[in-house]
PDB file of C-alpha atoms and ligand atoms in Angstrom:
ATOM      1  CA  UNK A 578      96.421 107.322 112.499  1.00  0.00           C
ATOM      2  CA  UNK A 579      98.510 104.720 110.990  1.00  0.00           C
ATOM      3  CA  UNK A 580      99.791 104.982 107.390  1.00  0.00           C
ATOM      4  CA  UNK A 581      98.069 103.821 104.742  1.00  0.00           C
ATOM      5  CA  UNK A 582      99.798 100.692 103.379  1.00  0.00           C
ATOM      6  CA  UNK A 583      99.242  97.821 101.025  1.00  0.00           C
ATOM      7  CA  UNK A 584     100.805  93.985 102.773  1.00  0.00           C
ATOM      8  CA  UNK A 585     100.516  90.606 101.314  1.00  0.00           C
ATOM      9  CA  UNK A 586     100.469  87.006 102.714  1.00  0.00           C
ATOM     10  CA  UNK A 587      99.765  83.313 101.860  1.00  0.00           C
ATOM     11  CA  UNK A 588      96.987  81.530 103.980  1.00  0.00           C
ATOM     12  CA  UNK A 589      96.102  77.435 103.765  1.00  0.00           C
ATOM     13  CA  UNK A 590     100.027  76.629 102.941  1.00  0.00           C
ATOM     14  CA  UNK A 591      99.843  78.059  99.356  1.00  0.00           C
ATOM     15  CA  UNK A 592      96.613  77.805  98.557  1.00  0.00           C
ATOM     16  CA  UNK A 593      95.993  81.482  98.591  1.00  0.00           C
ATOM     17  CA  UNK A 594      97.377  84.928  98.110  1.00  0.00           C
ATOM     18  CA  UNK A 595      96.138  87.764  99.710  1.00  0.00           C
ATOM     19  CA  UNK A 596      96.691  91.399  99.126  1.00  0.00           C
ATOM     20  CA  UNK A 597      95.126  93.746 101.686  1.00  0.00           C
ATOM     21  CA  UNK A 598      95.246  97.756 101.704  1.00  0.00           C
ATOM     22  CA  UNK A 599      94.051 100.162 104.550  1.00  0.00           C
ATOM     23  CA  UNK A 600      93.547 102.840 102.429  1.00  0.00           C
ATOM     24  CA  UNK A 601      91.901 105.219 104.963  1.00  0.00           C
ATOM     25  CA  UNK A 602      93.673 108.373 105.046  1.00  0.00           C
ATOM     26  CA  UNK A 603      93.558 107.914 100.688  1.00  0.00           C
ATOM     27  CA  UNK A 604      90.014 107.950 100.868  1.00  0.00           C
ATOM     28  CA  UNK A 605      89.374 111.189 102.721  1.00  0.00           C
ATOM     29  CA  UNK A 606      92.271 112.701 101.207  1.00  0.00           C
ATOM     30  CA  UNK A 607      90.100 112.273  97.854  1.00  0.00           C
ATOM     31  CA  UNK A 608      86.731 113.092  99.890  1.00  0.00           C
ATOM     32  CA  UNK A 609      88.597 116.428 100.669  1.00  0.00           C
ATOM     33  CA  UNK A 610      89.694 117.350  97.344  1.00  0.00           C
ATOM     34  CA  UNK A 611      86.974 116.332  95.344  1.00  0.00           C
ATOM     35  CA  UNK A 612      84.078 117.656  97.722  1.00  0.00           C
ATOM     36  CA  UNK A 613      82.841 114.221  97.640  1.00  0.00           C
ATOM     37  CA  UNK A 614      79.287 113.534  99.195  1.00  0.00           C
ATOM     38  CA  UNK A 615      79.475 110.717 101.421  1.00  0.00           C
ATOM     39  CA  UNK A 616      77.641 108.046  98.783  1.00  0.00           C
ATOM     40  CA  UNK A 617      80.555 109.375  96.557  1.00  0.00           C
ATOM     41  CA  UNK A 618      83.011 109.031  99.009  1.00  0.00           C
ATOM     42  CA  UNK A 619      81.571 105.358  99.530  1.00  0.00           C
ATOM     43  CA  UNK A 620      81.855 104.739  95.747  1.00  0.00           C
ATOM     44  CA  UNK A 621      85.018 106.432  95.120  1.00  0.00           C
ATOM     45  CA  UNK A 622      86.518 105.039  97.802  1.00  0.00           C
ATOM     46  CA  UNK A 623      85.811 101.278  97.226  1.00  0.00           C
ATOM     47  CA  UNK A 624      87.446 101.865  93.477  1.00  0.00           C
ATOM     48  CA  UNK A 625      91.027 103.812  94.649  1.00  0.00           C
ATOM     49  CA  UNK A 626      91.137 100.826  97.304  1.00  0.00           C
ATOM     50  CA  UNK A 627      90.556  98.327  94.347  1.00  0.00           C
ATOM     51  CA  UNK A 628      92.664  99.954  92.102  1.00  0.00           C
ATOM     52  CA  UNK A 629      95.329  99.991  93.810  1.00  0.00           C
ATOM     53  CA  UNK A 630      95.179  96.214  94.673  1.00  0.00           C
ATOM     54  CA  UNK A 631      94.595  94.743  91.148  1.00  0.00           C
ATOM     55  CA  UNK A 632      97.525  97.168  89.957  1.00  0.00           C
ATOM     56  CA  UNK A 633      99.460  94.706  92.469  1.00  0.00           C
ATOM     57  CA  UNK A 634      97.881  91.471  91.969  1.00  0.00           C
ATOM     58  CA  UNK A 635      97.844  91.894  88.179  1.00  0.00           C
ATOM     59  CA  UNK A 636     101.613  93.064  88.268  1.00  0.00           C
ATOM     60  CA  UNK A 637     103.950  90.761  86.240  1.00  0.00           C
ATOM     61  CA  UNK A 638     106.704  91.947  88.048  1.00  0.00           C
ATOM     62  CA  UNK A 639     106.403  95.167  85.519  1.00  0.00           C
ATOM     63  CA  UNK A 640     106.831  97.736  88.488  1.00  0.00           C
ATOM     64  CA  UNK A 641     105.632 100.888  87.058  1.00  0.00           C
ATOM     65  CA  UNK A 642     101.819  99.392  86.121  1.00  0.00           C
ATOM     66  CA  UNK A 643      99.126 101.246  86.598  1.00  0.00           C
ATOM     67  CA  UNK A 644      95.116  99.988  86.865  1.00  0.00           C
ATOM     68  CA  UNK A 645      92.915 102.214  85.606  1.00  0.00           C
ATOM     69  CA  UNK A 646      89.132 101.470  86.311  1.00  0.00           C
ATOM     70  CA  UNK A 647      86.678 103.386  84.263  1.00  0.00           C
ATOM     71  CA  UNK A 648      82.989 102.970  85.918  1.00  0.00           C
ATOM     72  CA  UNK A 649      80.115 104.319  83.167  1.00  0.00           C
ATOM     73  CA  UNK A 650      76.677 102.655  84.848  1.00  0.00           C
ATOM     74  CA  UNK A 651      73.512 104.572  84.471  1.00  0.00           C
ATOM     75  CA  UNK A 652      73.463 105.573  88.302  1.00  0.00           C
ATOM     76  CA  UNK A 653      73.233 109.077  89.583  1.00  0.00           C
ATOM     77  CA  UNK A 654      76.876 109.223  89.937  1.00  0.00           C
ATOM     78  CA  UNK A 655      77.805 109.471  86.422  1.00  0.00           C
ATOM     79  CA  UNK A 656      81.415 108.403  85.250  1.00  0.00           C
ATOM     80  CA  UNK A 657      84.061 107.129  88.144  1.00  0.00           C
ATOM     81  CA  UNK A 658      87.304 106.786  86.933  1.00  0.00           C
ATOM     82  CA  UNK A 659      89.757 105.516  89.883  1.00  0.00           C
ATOM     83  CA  UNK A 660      93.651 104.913  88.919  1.00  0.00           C
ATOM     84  CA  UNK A 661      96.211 102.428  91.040  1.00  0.00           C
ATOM     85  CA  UNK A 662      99.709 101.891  90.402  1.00  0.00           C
ATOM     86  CA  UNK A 663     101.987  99.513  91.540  1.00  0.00           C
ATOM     87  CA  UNK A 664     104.106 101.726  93.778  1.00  0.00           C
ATOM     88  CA  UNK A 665     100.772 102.719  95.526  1.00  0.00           C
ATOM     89  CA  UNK A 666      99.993 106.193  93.928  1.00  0.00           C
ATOM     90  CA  UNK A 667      96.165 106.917  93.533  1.00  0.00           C
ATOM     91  CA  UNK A 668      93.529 108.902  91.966  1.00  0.00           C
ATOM     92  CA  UNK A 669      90.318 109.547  90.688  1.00  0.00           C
ATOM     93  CA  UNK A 670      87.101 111.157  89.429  1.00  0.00           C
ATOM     94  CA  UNK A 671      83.684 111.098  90.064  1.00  0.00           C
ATOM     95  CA  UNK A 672      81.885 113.179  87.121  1.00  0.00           C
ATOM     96  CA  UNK A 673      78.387 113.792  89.960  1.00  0.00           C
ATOM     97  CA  UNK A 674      79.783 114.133  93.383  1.00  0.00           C
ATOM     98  CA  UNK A 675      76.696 115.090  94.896  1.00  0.00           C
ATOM     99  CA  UNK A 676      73.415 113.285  93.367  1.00  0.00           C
ATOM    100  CA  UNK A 677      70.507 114.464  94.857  1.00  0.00           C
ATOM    101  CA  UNK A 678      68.655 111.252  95.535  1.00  0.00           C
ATOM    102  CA  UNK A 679      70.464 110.486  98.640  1.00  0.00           C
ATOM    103  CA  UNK A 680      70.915 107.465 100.872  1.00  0.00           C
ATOM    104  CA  UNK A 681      71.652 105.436  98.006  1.00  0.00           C
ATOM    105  CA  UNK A 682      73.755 102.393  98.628  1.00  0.00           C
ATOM    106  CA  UNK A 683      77.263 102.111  96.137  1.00  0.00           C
ATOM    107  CA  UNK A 684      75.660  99.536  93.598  1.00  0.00           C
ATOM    108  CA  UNK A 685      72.666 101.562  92.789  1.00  0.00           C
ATOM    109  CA  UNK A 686      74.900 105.190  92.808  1.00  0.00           C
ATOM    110  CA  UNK A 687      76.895 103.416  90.350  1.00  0.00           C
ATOM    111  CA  UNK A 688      73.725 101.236  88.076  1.00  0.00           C
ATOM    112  CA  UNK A 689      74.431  99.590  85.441  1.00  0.00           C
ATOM    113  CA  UNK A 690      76.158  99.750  82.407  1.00  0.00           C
ATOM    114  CA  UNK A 691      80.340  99.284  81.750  1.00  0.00           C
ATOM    115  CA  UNK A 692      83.195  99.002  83.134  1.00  0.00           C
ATOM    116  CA  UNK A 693      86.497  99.131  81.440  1.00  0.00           C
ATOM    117  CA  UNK A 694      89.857  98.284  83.198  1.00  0.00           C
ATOM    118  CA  UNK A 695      92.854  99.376  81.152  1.00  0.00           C
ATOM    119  CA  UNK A 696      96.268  98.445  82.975  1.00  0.00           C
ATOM    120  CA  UNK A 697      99.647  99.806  81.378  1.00  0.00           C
ATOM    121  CA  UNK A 698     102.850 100.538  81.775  1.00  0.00           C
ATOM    122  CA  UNK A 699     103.769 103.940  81.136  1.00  0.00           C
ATOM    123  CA  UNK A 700     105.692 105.652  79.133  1.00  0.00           C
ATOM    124  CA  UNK A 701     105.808 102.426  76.459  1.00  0.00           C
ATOM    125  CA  UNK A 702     104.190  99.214  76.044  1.00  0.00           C
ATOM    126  CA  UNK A 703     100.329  99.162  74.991  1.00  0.00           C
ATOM    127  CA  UNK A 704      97.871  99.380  77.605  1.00  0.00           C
ATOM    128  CA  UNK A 705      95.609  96.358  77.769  1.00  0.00           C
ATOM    129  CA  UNK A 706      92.084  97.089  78.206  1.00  0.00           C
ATOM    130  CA  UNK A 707      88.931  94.673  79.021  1.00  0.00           C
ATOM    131  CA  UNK A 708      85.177  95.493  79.197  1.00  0.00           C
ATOM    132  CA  UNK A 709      82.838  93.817  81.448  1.00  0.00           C
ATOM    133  CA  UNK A 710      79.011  94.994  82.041  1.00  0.00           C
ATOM    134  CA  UNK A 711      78.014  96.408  85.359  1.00  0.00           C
ATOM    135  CA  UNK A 712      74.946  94.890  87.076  1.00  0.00           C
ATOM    136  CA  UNK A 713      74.078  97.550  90.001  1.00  0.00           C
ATOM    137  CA  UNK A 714      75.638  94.462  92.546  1.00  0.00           C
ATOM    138  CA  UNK A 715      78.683  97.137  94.330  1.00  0.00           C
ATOM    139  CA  UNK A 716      81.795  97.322  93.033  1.00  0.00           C
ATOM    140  CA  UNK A 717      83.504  94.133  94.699  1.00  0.00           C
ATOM    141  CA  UNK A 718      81.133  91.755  93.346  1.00  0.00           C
ATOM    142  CA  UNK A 719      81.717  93.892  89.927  1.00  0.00           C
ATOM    143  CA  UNK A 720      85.318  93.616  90.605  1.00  0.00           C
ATOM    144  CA  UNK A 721      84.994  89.077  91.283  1.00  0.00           C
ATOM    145  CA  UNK A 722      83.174  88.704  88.032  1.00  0.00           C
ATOM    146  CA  UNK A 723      86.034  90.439  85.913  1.00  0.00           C
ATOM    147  CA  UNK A 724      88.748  88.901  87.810  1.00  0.00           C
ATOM    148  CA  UNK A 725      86.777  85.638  86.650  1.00  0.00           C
ATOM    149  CA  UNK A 726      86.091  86.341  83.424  1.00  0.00           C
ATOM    150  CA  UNK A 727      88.942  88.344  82.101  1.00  0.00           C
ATOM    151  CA  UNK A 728      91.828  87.564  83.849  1.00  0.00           C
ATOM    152  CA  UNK A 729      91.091  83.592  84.995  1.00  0.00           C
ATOM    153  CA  UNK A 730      91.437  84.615  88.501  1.00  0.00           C
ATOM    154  CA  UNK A 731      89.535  82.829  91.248  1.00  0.00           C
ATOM    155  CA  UNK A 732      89.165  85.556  94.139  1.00  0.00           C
ATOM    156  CA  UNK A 733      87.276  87.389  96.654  1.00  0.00           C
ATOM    157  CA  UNK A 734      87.050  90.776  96.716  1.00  0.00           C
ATOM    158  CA  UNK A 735      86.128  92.857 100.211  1.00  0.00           C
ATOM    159  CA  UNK A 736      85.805  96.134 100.004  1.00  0.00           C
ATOM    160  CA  UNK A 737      84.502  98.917 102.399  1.00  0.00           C
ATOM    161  CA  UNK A 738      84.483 102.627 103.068  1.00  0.00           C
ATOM    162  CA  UNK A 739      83.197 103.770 106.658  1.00  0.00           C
ATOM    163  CA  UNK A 740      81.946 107.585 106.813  1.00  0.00           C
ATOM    164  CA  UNK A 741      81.166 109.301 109.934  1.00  0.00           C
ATOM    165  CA  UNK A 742      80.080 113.179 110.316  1.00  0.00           C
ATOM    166  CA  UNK A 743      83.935 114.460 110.469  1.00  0.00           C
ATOM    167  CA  UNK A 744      85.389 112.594 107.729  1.00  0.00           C
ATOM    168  CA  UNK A 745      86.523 108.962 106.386  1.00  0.00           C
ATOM    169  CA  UNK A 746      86.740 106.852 109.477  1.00  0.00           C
ATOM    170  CA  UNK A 747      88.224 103.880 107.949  1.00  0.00           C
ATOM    171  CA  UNK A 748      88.707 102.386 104.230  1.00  0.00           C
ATOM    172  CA  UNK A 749      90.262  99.150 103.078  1.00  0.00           C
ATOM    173  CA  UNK A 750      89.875  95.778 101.238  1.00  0.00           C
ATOM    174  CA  UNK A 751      91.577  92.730 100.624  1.00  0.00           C
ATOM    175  CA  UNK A 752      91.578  90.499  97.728  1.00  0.00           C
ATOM    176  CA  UNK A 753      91.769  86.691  98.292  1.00  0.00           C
ATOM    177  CA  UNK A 754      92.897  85.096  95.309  1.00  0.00           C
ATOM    178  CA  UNK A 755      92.346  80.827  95.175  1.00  0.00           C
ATOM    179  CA  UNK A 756      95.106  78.985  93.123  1.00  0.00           C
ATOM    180  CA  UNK A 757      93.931  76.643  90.685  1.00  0.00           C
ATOM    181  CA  UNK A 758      95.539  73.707  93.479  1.00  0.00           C
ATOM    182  CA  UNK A 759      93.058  74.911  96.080  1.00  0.00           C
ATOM    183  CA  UNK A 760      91.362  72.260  97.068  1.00  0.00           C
ATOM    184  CA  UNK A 761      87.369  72.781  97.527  1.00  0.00           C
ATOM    185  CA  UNK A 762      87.308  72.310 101.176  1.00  0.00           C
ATOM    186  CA  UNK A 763      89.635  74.996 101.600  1.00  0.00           C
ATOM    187  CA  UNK A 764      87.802  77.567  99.165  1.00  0.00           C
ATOM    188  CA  UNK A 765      84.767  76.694 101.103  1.00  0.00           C
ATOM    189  CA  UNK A 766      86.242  77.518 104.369  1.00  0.00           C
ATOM    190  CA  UNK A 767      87.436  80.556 103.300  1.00  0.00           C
ATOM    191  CA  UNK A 768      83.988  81.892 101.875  1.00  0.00           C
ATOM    192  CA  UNK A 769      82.402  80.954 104.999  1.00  0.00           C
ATOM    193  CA  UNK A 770      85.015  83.250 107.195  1.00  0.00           C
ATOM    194  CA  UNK A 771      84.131  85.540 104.509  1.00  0.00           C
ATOM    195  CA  UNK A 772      80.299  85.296 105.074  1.00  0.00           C
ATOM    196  CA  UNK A 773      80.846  85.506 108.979  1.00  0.00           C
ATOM    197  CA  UNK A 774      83.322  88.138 109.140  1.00  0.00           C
ATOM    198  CA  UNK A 775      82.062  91.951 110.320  1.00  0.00           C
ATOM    199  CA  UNK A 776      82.000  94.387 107.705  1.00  0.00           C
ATOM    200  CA  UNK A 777      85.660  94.969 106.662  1.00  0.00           C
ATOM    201  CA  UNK A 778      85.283  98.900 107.454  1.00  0.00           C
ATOM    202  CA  UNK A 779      84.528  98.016 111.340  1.00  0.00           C
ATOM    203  CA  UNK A 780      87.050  96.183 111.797  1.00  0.00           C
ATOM    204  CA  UNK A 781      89.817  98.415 110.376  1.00  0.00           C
ATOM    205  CA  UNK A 782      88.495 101.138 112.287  1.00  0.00           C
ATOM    206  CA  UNK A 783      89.067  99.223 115.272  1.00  0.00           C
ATOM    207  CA  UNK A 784      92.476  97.430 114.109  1.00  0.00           C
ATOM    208  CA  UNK A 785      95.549  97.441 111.869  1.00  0.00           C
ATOM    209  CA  UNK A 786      94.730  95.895 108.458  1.00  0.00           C
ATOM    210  CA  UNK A 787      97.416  93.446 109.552  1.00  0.00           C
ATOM    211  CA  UNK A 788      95.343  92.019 112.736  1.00  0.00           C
ATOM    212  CA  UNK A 789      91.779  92.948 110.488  1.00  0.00           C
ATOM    213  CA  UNK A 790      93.317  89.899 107.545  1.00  0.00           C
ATOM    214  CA  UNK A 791      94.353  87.624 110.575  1.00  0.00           C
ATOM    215  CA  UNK A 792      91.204  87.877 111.741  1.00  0.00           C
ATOM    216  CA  UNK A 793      88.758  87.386 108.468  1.00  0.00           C
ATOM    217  CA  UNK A 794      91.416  84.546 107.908  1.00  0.00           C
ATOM    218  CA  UNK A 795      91.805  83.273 111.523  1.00  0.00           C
ATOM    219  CA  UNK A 796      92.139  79.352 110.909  1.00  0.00           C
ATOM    220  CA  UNK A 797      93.362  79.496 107.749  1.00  0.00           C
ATOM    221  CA  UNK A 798      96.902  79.551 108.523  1.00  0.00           C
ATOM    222  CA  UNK A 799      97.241  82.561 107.562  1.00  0.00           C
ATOM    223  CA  UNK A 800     101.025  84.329 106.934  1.00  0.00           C
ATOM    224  CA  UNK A 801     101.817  87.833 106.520  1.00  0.00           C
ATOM    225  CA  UNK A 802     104.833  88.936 104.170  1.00  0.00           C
ATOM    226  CA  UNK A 803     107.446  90.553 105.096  1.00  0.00           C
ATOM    227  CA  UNK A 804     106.970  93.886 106.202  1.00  0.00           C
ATOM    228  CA  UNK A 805     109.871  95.255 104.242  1.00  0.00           C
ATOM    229  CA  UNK A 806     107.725  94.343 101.403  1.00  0.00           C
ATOM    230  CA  UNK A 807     104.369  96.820 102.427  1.00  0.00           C
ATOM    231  CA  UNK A 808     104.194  99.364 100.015  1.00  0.00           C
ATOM    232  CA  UNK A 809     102.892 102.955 101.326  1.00  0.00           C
ATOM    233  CA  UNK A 810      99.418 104.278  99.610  1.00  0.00           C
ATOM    234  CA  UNK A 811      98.645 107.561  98.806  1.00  0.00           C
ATOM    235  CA  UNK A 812      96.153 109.708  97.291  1.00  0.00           C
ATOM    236  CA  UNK A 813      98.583 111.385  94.559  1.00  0.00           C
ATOM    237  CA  UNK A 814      98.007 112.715  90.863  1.00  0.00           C
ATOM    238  CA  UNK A 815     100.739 112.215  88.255  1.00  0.00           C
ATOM    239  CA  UNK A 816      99.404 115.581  86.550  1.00  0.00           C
ATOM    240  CA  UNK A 817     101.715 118.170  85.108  1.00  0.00           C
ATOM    241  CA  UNK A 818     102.250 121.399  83.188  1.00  0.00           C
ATOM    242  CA  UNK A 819     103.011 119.258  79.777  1.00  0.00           C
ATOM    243  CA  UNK A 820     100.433 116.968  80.540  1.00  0.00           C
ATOM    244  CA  UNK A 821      97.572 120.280  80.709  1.00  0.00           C
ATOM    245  CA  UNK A 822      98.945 121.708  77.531  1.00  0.00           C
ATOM    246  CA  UNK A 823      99.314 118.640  75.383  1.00  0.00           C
ATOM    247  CA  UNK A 824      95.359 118.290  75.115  1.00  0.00           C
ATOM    248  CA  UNK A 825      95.285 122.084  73.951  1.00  0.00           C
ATOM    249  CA  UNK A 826      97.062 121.271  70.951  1.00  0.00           C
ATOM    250  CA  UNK A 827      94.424 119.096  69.240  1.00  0.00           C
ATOM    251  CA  UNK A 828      92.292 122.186  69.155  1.00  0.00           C
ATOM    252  CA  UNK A 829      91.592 124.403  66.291  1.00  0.00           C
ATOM    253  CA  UNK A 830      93.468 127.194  65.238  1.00  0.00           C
ATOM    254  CA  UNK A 831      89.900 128.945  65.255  1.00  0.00           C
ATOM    255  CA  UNK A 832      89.637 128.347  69.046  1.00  0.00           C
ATOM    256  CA  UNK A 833      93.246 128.800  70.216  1.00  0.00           C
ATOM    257  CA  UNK A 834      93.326 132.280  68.489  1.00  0.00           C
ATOM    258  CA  UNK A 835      89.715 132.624  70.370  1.00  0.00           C
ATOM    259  CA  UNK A 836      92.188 131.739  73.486  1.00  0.00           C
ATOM    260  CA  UNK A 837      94.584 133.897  72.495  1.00  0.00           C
ATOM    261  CA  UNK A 838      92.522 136.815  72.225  1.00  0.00           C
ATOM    262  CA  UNK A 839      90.861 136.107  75.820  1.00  0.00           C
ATOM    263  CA  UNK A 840      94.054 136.551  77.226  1.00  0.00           C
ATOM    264  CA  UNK A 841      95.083 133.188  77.372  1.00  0.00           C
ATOM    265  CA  UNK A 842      93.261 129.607  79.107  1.00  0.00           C
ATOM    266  CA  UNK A 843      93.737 127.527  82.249  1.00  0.00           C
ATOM    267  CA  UNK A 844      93.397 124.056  82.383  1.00  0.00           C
ATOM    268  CA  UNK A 845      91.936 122.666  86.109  1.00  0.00           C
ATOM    269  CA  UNK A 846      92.983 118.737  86.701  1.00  0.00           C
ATOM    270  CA  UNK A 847      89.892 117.050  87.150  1.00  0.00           C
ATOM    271  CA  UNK A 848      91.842 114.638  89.564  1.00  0.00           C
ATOM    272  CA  UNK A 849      93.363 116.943  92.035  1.00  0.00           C
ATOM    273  CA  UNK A 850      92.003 120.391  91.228  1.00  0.00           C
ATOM    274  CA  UNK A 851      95.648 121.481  90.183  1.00  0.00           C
ATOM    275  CA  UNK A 852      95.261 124.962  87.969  1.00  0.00           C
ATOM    276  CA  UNK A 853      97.410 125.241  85.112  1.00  0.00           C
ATOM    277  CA  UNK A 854      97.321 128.470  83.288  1.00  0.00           C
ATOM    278  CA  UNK A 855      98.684 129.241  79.816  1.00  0.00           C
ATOM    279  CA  UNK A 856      99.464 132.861  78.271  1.00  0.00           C
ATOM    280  CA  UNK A 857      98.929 133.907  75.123  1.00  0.00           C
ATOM    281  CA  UNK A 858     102.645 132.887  74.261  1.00  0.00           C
ATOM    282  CA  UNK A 859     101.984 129.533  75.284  1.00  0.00           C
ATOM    283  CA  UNK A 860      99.307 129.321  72.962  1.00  0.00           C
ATOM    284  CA  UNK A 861     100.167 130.936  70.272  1.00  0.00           C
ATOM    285  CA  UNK A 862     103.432 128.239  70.770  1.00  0.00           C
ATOM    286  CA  UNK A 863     100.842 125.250  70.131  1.00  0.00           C
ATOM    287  CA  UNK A 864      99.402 126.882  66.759  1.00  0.00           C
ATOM    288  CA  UNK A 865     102.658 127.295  65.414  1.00  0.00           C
ATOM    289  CA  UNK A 866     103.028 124.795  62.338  1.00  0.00           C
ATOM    290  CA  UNK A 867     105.897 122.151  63.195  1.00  0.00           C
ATOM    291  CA  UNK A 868     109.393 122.070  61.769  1.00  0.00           C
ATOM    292  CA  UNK A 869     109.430 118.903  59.438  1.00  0.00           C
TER     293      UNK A 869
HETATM  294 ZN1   ZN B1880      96.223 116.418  88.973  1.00  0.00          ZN
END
């Protein structure tokens, strides 16, 4: 199977930008690591796909940024947290990868409630953060409304996930995003191609994201970027040994000598599954009062 990559183009001579990812080998990468049932696969899937296009569209030519999208709805699945950056690293967490009410479809897993999207740019700057409230609708009409309403940006969001017995068949989306010069025919053409248009996980399953774009934008005059300027997508967590240990530190000195005395603690990434232990030294390190 092809590598999953992110392209961009310009359709109706300007008009629009599009960013498009085939994200499929991401998605069952995650599925894989984080035993995901396939409604949480579904979910999941449709957020590390979105992630990792807002972290390009909302780039200000920052390079290092990173979306974060924090899903808290009242749905079976509990908290989804799915993390894109820029150079096409993602992740994420589902807190109930296996609700027992199944058949569910991804608005309803999800419910209603909040969802937070903090992009940054680490190590400095201040992460900005915006909260919009979840209506149960899936997580690309989610995604439209706080493109509207937070960042000013007129778009379309597509998003879908295919599962089959053996795995993550296909996974994608594209994000269409109307400048304010767009003139009304146009942005009415280009929802009706949307509204005619297979579901997007079909159609990458059957074609390269390049010829699935062409196609939901056949007409259009539609124009891929450069190739040169793809970026390659991955599922991959930023987690490391300092990272584990830093939150151990805020504990008490009550419950790291507890630690101490069990022999020491390990820490278990909740986005990978990475185990980190610590000894009794490394503790016993943390509780040590600083130098001023
Ligand atoms: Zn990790």
């Amino acid at each position: 199977m092809a590598d999953d990559r992110l392209i961009q183009g310009m359709a109706g001579n300007g008009d629009f930008r599009i960013i498009a990812a085939q994200t499929t080998n991401t998605v069952e990468t995650a599925r894989e690591i984080l035993d995901l049932s396939p409604v949480a696969t579904d979910a999941l899937g449709r957020a590390l796909t979105a992630s990792l296009l807002l972290a390009r569209l909302l780039d200000k030519h920052l390079r290092n940024q990173y979306v974060t999208l924090r899903f808290e709805g009242d749905g079976p699945l509990g908290v989804m947290i799915a993390e894109g950056t820029v150079a096409g690293a993602a992740r994420g967490f589902v807190a109930n990868r296996v609700p027992e009410e199944g058949a569910l479809d991804v608005g309803r897993a999800i419910g209603r409630g909040m969802l937070t999207v903090v992009r940054g740019t680490p190590p400095a700057g201040k992460p900005y953060t915006s909260q919009v409230s979840l209506h149960g609708s899936g997580i690309a009409q989610e995604l439209t409304q706080y493109l509207d309403r937070s960042e000013q940006i007129s778009s379309a969001v597509l998003l879908g996930v295919l599962n089959r017995r053996e795995g993550v068949a296909a996974a994608g989306g594209i994000v269409i995003q109307a400048f304010p010069h767009a003139p009304e025919n146009a942005v009415a053409a280009v929802e009706e191609r949307i509204r005619e248009a297979p579901p997007l996980s079909t159609l990458i399953e059957k074609m390269p994201i390049e010829d699935v774009v062409a196609q939901v934008l056949h007409g259009m005059d539609y124009k891929q970027i450069d190739s040169s300027f793809n970026v390659p997508l991955s599922y991959t967590c930023s987690c490391s040994r300092e990272r584990a240990l830093a939150p151990l530190a805020l504990f008490g000195a009550d419950e790291l000598r507890e630690m101490i005395d069990q022999g020491g603690t390990e820490v278990v990434c909740q986005f990978c599954g990475r185990k980190y232990s610590f000894t009794p030294h490394d503790l016993a390190a943390l509780s040590l009062p600083h130098d001023a």
